[in-house]
Coordinates of C-alpha atoms and ligand atoms in Angstrom, one line a residue:
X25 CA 16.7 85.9 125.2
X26 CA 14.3 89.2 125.4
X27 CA 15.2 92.4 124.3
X28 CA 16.0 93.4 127.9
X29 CA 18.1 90.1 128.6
X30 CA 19.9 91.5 125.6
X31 CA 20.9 94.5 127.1
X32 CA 21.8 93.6 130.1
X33 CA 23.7 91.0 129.3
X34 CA 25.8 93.4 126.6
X35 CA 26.3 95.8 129.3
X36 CA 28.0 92.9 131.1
X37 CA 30.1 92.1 128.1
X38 CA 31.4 95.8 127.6
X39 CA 32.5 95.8 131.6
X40 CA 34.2 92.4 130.7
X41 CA 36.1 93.8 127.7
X42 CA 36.8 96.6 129.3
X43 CA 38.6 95.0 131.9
X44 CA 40.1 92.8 130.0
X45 CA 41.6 95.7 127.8
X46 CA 43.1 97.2 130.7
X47 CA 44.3 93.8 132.6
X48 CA 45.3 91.6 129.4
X49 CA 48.9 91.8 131.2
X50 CA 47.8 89.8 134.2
X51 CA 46.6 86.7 131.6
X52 CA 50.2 84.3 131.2
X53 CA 51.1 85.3 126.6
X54 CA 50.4 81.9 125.9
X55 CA 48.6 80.1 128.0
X56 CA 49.8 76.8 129.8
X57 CA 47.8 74.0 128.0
X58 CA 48.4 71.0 126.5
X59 CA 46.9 69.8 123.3
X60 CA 43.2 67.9 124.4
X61 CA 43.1 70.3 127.6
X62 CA 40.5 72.2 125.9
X63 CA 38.8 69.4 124.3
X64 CA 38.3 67.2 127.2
X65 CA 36.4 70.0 129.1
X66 CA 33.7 70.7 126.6
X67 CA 30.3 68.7 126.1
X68 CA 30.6 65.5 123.9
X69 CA 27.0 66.5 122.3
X70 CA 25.1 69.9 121.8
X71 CA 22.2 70.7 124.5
X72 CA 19.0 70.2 123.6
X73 CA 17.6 72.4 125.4
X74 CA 19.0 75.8 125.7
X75 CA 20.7 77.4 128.5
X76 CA 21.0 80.6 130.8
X77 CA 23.6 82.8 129.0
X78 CA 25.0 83.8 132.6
X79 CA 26.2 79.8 132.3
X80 CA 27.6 80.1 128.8
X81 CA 29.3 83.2 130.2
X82 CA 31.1 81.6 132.9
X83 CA 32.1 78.6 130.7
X84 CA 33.5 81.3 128.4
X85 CA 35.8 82.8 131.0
X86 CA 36.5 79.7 133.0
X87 CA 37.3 77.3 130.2
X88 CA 38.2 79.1 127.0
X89 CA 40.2 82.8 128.1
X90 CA 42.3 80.2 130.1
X91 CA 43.1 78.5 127.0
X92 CA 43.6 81.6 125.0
X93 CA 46.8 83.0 123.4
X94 CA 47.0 87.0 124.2
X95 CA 47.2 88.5 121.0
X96 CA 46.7 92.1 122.6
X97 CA 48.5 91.8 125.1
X98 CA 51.8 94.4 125.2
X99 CA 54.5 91.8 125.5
X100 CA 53.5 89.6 122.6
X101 CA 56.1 89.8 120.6
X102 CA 55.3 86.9 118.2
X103 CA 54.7 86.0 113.9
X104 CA 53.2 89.3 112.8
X105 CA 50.1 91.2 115.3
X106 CA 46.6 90.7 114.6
X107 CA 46.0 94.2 116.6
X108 CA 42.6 95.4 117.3
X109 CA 42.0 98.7 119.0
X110 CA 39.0 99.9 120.9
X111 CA 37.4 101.6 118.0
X112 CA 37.7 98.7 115.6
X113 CA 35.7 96.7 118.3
X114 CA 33.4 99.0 118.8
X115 CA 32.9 98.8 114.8
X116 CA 32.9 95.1 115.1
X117 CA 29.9 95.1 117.9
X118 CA 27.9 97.1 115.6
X119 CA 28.7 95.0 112.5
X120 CA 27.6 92.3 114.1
X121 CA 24.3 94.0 115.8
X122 CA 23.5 95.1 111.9
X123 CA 24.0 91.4 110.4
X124 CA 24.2 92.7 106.9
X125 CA 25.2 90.8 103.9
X126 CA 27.5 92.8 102.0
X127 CA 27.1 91.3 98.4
X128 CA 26.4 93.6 96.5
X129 CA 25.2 97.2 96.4
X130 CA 21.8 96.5 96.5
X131 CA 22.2 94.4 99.7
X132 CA 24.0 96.8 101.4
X133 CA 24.2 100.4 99.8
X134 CA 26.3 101.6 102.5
X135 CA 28.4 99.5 103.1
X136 CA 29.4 99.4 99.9
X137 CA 30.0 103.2 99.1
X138 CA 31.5 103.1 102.7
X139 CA 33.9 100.6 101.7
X140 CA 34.9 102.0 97.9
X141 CA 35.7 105.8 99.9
X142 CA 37.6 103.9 102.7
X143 CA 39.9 102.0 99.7
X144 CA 40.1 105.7 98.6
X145 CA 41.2 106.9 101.5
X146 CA 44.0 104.2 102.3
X147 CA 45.6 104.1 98.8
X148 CA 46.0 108.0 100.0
X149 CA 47.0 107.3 103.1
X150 CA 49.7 104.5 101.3
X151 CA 50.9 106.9 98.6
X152 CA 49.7 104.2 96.2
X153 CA 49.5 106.1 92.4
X154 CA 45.4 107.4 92.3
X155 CA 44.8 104.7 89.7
X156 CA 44.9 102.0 91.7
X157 CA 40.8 100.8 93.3
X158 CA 40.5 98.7 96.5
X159 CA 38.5 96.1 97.8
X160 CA 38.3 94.6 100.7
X161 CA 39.5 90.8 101.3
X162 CA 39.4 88.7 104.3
X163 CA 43.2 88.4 104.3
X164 CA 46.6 88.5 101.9
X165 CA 46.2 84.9 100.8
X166 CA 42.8 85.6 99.6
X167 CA 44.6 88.7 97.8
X168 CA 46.8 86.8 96.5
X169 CA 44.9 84.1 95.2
X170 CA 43.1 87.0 93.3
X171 CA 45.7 88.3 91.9
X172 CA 47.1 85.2 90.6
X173 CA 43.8 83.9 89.1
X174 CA 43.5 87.6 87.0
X175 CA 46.7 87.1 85.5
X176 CA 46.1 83.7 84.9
X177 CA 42.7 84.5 83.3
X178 CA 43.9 87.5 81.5
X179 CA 46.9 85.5 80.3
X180 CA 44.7 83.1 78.4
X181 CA 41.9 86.0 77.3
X182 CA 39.2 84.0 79.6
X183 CA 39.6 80.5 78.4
X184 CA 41.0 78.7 81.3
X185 CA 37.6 80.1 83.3
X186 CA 36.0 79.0 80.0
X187 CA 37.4 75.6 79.2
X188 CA 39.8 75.0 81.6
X189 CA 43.5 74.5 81.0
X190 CA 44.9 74.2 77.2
X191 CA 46.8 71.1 76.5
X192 CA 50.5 71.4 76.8
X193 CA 50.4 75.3 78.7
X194 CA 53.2 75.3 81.4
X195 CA 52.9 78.3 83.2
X196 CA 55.7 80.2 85.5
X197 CA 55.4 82.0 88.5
X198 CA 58.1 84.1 90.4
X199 CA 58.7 84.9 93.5
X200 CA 61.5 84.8 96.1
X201 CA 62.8 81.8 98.5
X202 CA 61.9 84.3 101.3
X203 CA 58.1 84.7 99.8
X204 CA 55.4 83.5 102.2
X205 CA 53.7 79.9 101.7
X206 CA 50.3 82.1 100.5
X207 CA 51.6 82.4 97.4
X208 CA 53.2 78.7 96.9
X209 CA 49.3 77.7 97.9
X210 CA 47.2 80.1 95.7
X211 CA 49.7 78.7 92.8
X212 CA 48.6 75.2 93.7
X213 CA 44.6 76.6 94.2
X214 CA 45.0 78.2 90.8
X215 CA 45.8 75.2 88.7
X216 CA 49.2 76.0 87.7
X217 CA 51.0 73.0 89.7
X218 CA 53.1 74.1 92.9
X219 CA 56.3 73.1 90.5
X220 CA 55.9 76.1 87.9
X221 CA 56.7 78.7 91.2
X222 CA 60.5 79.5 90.7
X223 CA 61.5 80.2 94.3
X224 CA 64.4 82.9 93.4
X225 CA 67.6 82.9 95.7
X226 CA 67.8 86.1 98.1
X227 CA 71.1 88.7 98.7
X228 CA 72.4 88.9 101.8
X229 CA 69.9 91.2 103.0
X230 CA 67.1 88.2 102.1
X231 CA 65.7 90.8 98.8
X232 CA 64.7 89.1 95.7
X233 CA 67.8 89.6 93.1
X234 CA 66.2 90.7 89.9
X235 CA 69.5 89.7 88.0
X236 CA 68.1 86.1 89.0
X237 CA 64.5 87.2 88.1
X238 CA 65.8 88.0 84.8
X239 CA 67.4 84.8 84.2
X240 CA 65.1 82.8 85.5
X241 CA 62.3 83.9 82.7
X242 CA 64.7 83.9 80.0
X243 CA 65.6 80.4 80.8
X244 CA 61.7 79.7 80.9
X245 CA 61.0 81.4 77.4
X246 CA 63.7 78.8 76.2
X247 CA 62.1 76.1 77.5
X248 CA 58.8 76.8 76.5
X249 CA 57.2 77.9 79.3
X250 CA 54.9 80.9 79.5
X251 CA 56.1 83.6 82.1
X252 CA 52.7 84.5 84.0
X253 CA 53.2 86.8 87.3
X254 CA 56.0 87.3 89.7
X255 CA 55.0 88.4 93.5
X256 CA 57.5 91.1 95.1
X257 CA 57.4 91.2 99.0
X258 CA 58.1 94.3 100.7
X259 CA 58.3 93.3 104.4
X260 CA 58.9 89.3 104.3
X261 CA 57.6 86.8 106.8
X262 CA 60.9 85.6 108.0
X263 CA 63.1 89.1 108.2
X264 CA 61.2 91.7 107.0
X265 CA 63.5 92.1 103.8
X266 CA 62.1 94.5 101.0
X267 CA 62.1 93.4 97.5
X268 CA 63.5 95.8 94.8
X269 CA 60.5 97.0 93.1
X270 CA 61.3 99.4 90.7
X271 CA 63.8 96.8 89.4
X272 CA 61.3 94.0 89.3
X273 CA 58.8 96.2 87.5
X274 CA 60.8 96.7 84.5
X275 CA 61.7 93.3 84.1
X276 CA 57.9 92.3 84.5
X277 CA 56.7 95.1 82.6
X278 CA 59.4 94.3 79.5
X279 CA 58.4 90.6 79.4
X280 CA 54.6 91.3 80.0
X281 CA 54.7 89.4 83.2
X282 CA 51.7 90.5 86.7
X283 CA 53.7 91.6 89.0
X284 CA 51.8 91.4 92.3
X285 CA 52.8 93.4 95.6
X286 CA 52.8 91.7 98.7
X287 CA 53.1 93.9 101.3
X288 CA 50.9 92.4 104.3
X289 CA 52.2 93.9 107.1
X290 CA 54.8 96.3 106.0
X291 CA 52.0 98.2 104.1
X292 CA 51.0 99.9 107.3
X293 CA 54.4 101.5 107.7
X294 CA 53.5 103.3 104.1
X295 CA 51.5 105.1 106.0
X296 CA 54.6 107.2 106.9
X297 CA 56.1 108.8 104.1
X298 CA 59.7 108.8 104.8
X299 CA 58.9 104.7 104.3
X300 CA 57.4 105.4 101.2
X301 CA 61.1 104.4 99.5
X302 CA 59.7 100.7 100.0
X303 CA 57.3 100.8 97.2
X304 CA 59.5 103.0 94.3
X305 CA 58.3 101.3 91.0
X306 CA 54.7 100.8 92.4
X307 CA 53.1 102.6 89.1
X308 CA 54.6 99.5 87.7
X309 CA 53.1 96.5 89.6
X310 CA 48.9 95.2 88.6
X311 CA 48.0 94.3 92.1
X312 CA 49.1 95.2 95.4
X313 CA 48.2 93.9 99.2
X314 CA 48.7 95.1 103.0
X315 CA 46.6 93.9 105.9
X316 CA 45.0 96.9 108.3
X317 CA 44.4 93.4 109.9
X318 CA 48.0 93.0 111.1
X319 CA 49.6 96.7 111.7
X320 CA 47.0 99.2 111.4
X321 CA 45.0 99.0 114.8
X322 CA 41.7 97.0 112.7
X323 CA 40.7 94.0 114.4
X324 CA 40.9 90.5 111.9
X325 CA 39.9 90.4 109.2
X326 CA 40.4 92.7 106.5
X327 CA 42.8 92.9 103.8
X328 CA 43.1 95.4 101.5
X329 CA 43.8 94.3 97.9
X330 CA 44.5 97.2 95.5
X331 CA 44.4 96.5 91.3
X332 CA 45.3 98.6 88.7
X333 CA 42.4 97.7 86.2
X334 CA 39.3 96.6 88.4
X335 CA 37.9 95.3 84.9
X336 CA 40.2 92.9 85.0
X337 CA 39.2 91.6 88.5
X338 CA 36.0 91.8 88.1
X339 CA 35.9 90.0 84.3
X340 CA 37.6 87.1 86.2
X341 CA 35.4 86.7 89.3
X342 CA 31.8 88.0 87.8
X343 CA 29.2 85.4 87.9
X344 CA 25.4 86.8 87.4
X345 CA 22.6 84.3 88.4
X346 CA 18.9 85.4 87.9
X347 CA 18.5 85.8 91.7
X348 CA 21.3 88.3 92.1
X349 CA 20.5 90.7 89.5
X350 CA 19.6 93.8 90.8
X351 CA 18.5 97.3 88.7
X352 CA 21.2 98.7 89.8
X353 CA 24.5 97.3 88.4
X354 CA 25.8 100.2 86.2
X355 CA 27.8 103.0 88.3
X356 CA 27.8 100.7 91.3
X357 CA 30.2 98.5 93.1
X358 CA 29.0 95.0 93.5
X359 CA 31.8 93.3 95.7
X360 CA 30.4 89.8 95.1
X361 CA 32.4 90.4 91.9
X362 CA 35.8 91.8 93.0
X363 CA 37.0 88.3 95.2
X364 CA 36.1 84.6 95.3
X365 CA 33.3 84.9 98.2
X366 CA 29.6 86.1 97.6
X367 CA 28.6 86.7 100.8
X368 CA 30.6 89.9 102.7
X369 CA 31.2 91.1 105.7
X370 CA 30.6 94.9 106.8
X371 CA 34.4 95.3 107.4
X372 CA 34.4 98.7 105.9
X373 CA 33.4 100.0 109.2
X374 CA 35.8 99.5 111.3
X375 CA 38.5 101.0 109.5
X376 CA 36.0 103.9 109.5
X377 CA 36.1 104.0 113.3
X378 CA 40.0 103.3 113.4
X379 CA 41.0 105.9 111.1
X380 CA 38.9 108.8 112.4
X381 CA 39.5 107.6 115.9
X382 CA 43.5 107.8 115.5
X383 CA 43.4 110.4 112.7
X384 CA 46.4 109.3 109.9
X385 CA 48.8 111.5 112.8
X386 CA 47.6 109.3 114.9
X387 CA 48.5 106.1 113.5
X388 CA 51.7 107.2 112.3
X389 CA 52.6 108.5 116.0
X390 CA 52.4 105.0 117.2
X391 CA 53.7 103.0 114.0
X392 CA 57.2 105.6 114.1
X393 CA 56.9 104.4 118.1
X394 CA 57.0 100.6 117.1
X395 CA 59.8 101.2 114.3
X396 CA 61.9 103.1 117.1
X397 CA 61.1 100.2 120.1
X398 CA 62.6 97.7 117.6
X399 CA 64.9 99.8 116.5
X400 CA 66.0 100.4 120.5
X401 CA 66.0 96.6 120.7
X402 CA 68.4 96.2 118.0
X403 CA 70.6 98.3 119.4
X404 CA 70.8 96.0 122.8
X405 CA 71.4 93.2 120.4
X406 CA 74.1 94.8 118.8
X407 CA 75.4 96.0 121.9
X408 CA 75.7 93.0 123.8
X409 CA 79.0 90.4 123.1
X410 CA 76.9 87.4 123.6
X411 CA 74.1 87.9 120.9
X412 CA 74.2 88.5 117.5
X413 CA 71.5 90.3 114.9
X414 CA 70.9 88.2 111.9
X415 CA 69.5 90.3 109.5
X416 CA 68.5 94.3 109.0
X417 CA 65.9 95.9 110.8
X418 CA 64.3 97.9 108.3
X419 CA 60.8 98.2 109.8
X420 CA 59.9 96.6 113.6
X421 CA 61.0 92.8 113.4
X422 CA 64.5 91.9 114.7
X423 CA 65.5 88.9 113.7
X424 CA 68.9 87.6 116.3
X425 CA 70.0 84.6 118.1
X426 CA 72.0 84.0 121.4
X427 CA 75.7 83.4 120.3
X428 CA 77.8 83.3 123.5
X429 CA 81.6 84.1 122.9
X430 CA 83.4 80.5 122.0
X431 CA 80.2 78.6 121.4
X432 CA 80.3 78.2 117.3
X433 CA 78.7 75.0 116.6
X434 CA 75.9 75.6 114.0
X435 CA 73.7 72.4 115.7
X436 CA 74.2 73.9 119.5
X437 CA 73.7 77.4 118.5
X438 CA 70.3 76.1 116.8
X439 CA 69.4 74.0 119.6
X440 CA 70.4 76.7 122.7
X441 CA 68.6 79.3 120.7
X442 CA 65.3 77.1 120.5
X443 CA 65.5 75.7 124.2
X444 CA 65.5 79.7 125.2
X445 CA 62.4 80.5 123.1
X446 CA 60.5 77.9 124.2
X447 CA 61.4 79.2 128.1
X448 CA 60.9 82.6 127.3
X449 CA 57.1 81.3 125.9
X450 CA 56.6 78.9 128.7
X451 CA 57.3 81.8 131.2
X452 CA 54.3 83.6 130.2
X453 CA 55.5 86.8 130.6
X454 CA 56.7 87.4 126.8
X455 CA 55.6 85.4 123.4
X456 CA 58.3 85.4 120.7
X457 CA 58.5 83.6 117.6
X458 CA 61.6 81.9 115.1
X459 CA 62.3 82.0 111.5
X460 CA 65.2 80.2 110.0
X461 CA 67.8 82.5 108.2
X462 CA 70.8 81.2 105.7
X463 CA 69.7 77.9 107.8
X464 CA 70.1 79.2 111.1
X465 CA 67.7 79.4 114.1
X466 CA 66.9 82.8 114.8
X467 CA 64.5 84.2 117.2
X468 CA 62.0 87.0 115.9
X469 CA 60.8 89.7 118.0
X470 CA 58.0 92.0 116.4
X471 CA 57.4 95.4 118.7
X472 CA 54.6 96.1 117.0
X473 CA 51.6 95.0 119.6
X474 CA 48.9 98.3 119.9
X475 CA 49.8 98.5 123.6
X476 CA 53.2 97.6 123.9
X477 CA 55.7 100.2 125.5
X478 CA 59.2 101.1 125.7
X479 CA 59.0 99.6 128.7
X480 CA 57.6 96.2 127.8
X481 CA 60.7 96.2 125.2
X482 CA 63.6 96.6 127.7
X483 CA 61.6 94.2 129.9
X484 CA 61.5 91.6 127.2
X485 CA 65.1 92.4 126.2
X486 CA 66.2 91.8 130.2
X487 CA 64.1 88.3 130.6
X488 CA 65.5 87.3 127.1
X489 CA 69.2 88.3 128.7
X490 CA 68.7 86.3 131.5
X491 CA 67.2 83.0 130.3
X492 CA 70.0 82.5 127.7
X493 CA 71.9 82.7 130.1
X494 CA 70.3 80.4 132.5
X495 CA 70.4 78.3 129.4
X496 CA 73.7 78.7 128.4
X497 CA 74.8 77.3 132.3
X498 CA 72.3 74.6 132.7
X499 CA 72.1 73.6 129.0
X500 CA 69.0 72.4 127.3
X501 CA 66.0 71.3 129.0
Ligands
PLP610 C1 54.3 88.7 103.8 C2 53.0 88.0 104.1 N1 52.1 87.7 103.2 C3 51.0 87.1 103.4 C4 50.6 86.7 104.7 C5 49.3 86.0 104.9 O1 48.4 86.8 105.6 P1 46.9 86.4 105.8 O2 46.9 85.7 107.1 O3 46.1 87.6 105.8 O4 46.5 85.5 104.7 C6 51.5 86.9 105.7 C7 51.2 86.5 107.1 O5 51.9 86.7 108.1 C8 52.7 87.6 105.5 O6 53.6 87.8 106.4

């Protein structure tokens, strides 16, 4: 491709995405494909020779956006976002154009003084305490796997990165039966055996109890076992549900016990201060996580892993062959040392472009808009005799099920409620998600989409409305 193929070919690709931005609402939220669709419409074997890009271009839009799910589009209403926002894009367009491999400082001096101010300017823009230092990960597992490798390493003053495991050490990790499956998997990853997590019970607003966190390490000491980190979630996968940090901390802090924050997509709402309640006690967690990935407008990926003593990060990841030593390693950041990955992405920049784009007004004008759309939403729920919510709405997830009057079987509720969600999806129109709370199917609507409206809520709340109720007359498909 010449220079000049180049650029007209990117000028084509900005009208597409353009267009695409402004129509994603005519594209079905999930698309109707079955598993091998995609598969059975792409070459067996690579060309040999290459090809026209106008023909990769019209296999692009003719075979794969057909198969897509619409992440940006305003009525998906599914898991958590993974929002982008024109600015971020534009940031990712000249990431890619630059190609640079962010290692280290000497590979990439700007990125990496880019990337230590915007940690700065988000542990500010989180109210995190000014001793906490950032880095960038590609996501919260990644964090968390961090975080749970330092304490594991600072534990056992080095040795297990040394020597590997000591004969006979039984480690314990803590976190809640709500916690996601990152931090089950980054136990497993780290060595420690998925069967030293202690998956604490919840209250009945699905928060970690730290009476159980208590007794859960003190039966441990008893039994031998060394009490290594515990993970607090503020804004769970399943409800939302924010653990009691300040009350964790001093448990943690009293037995000498990590305690990692995992607060992947409720970190966002920090931004606001009058959420700020959601992280009292922070001075006394090690390691914290929220994903601009998810919330904040910054197209996948980048998570943004906060530690109290960078030392300790770094003593645990550092790794210095001959080829990568550079003159300047004293009063620089070299990332390759601060996560498992040596080679890095430029994804400093687009949270540049997004956060001087929006301004922090900015962002928090549209993240109080999302908290007071599913806010609005809950309301309906409440409102209406035939629905029920199933947990508190504390940030912009509503967690409720269809429960018409007189219909109290646990196994039909379960099955009605699914047989609606998978309509709703099927229809195009709206993508929801389900999480299972004290056992029972609930449906999960997140208004927290860059684009979505007032007015894609209501709509989503009138389809919902009517297709239980379609469902509830002609019973499951
Ligand atoms: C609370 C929580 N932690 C961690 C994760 C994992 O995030 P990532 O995909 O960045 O690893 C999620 C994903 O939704 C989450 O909800």
């Amino acid at each position: 491709m010449t220079n000049q193929e180049f650029r007209q070919y990117a000028h084509e690709l900005v009208d597409w995405m353009a267009d695409y931005l402004q129509e994603v609402e005519r594209y079905p939220v999930r698309p109707s494909v079955v598993p091998g669709d995609i598969l059975g419409r792409l070459p067996l074997h690579p060309p040999a020779a290459g090809e026209p890009f106008a023909a990769i271009f019209v296999d692009f839009r003719n075979t794969i956006v057909p198969g897509m799910t619409h992440w940006q589009h305003p009525s998906f209403f599914g898991y958590f976002p993974a929002n982008n926002s024109t600015p971020s894009i534009l940031a990712e367009m000249l990431t890619a154009t630059m190609g640079a491999q962010c290692m280290s400082w000497a590979t990439s001096p700007a990125a990496t003084e880019l990337e230590e101010r915007m940690m700065q300017w988000l542990g500010e823009m989180t109210g995190l305490p000014p001793q906490f230092t950032g880095v960038i990960q590609d996501t919260a597992s990644t964090s968390t796997l961090c975080a749970i490798l330092t304490a594991r390493e600072h534990r056992t003053s080095y040795r297990v990165n040394a020597e590997g495991f000591p004969p006979g050490g039984r480690f314990a990790v803590y976190a809640s039966t709500e916690t996601h499956s990152s931090v089950e998997r980054a136990v497993k990853i780290a060595g420690l055996g998925a069967a030293s997590l202690r998956k604490l019970p919840v209250d009945e607003r699905f928060a970690m109890v730290p009476e159980e966190l208590e007794s859960a390490i003190t039966r441990d000491i008893a039994q031998g076992f060394d009490p290594l980190c515990a993970v607090a979630t503020i804004g769970t996968t399943g409800s939302t549900a924010i653990d009691p940090l300040r009350r964790i901390g001093e448990i943690c802090r009293r037995h000498g016990i990590w305690l990692h924050v995992d607060a992947a997509y409720a970190g966002t709402a920090l931004l606001l201060p009058e959420q700020r309640w959601m992280i009292d006690g922070i001075e006394l967690a090690d390691s914290f996580v929220f994903n601009p990935h998810k919330w904040m407008f910054t197209n996948f990926d980048c998570s943004a892993y906060f530690v109290k003593d960078a030392g300790l990060l770094v003593r645990t990841f550092e790794i210095l062959p001959e080829y990568l030593k550079t003159p300047e390693r004293d009063g620089v950041h070299n990332y390759r040392d601060w996560g498992i990955q040596l080679g890095r992405r430029f994804r400093a920049l687009k949270l540049w472009f997004v956060i001087r784009s929006f301004g922090v007004d900015g962002l928090r004008e549209k993240i109080r808009n999302h908290l007071a759309f599913a806010q609005s939403f809950a309301r309906n729920v409440a409102q209406e005799p035939d629905f029920e919510l199933l947990a508190p709405v504390p940030l912009a997830a509503v967690c409720f099920r269809y429960h018409p009057v007189g219909t109290d079987d646990a196994a039909t509720l379960d099955t009605m409620n699914s047989a609606i969600l998978e309509e709703l999806n099927r229809s195009g129109r709206m993508f929801i998600t389900h999480t299972r709370l004290n056992g029972r199917f609930a449906l999960r609507f997140v208004a927290s989409q860059t684009s979505v409206t007032q007015q894609h809520v209501d709509a989503a709340w009138d389809l919902i409305r009517t297709m239980a109720r379609l469902k509830a007359t002609t019973g499951p498909a």
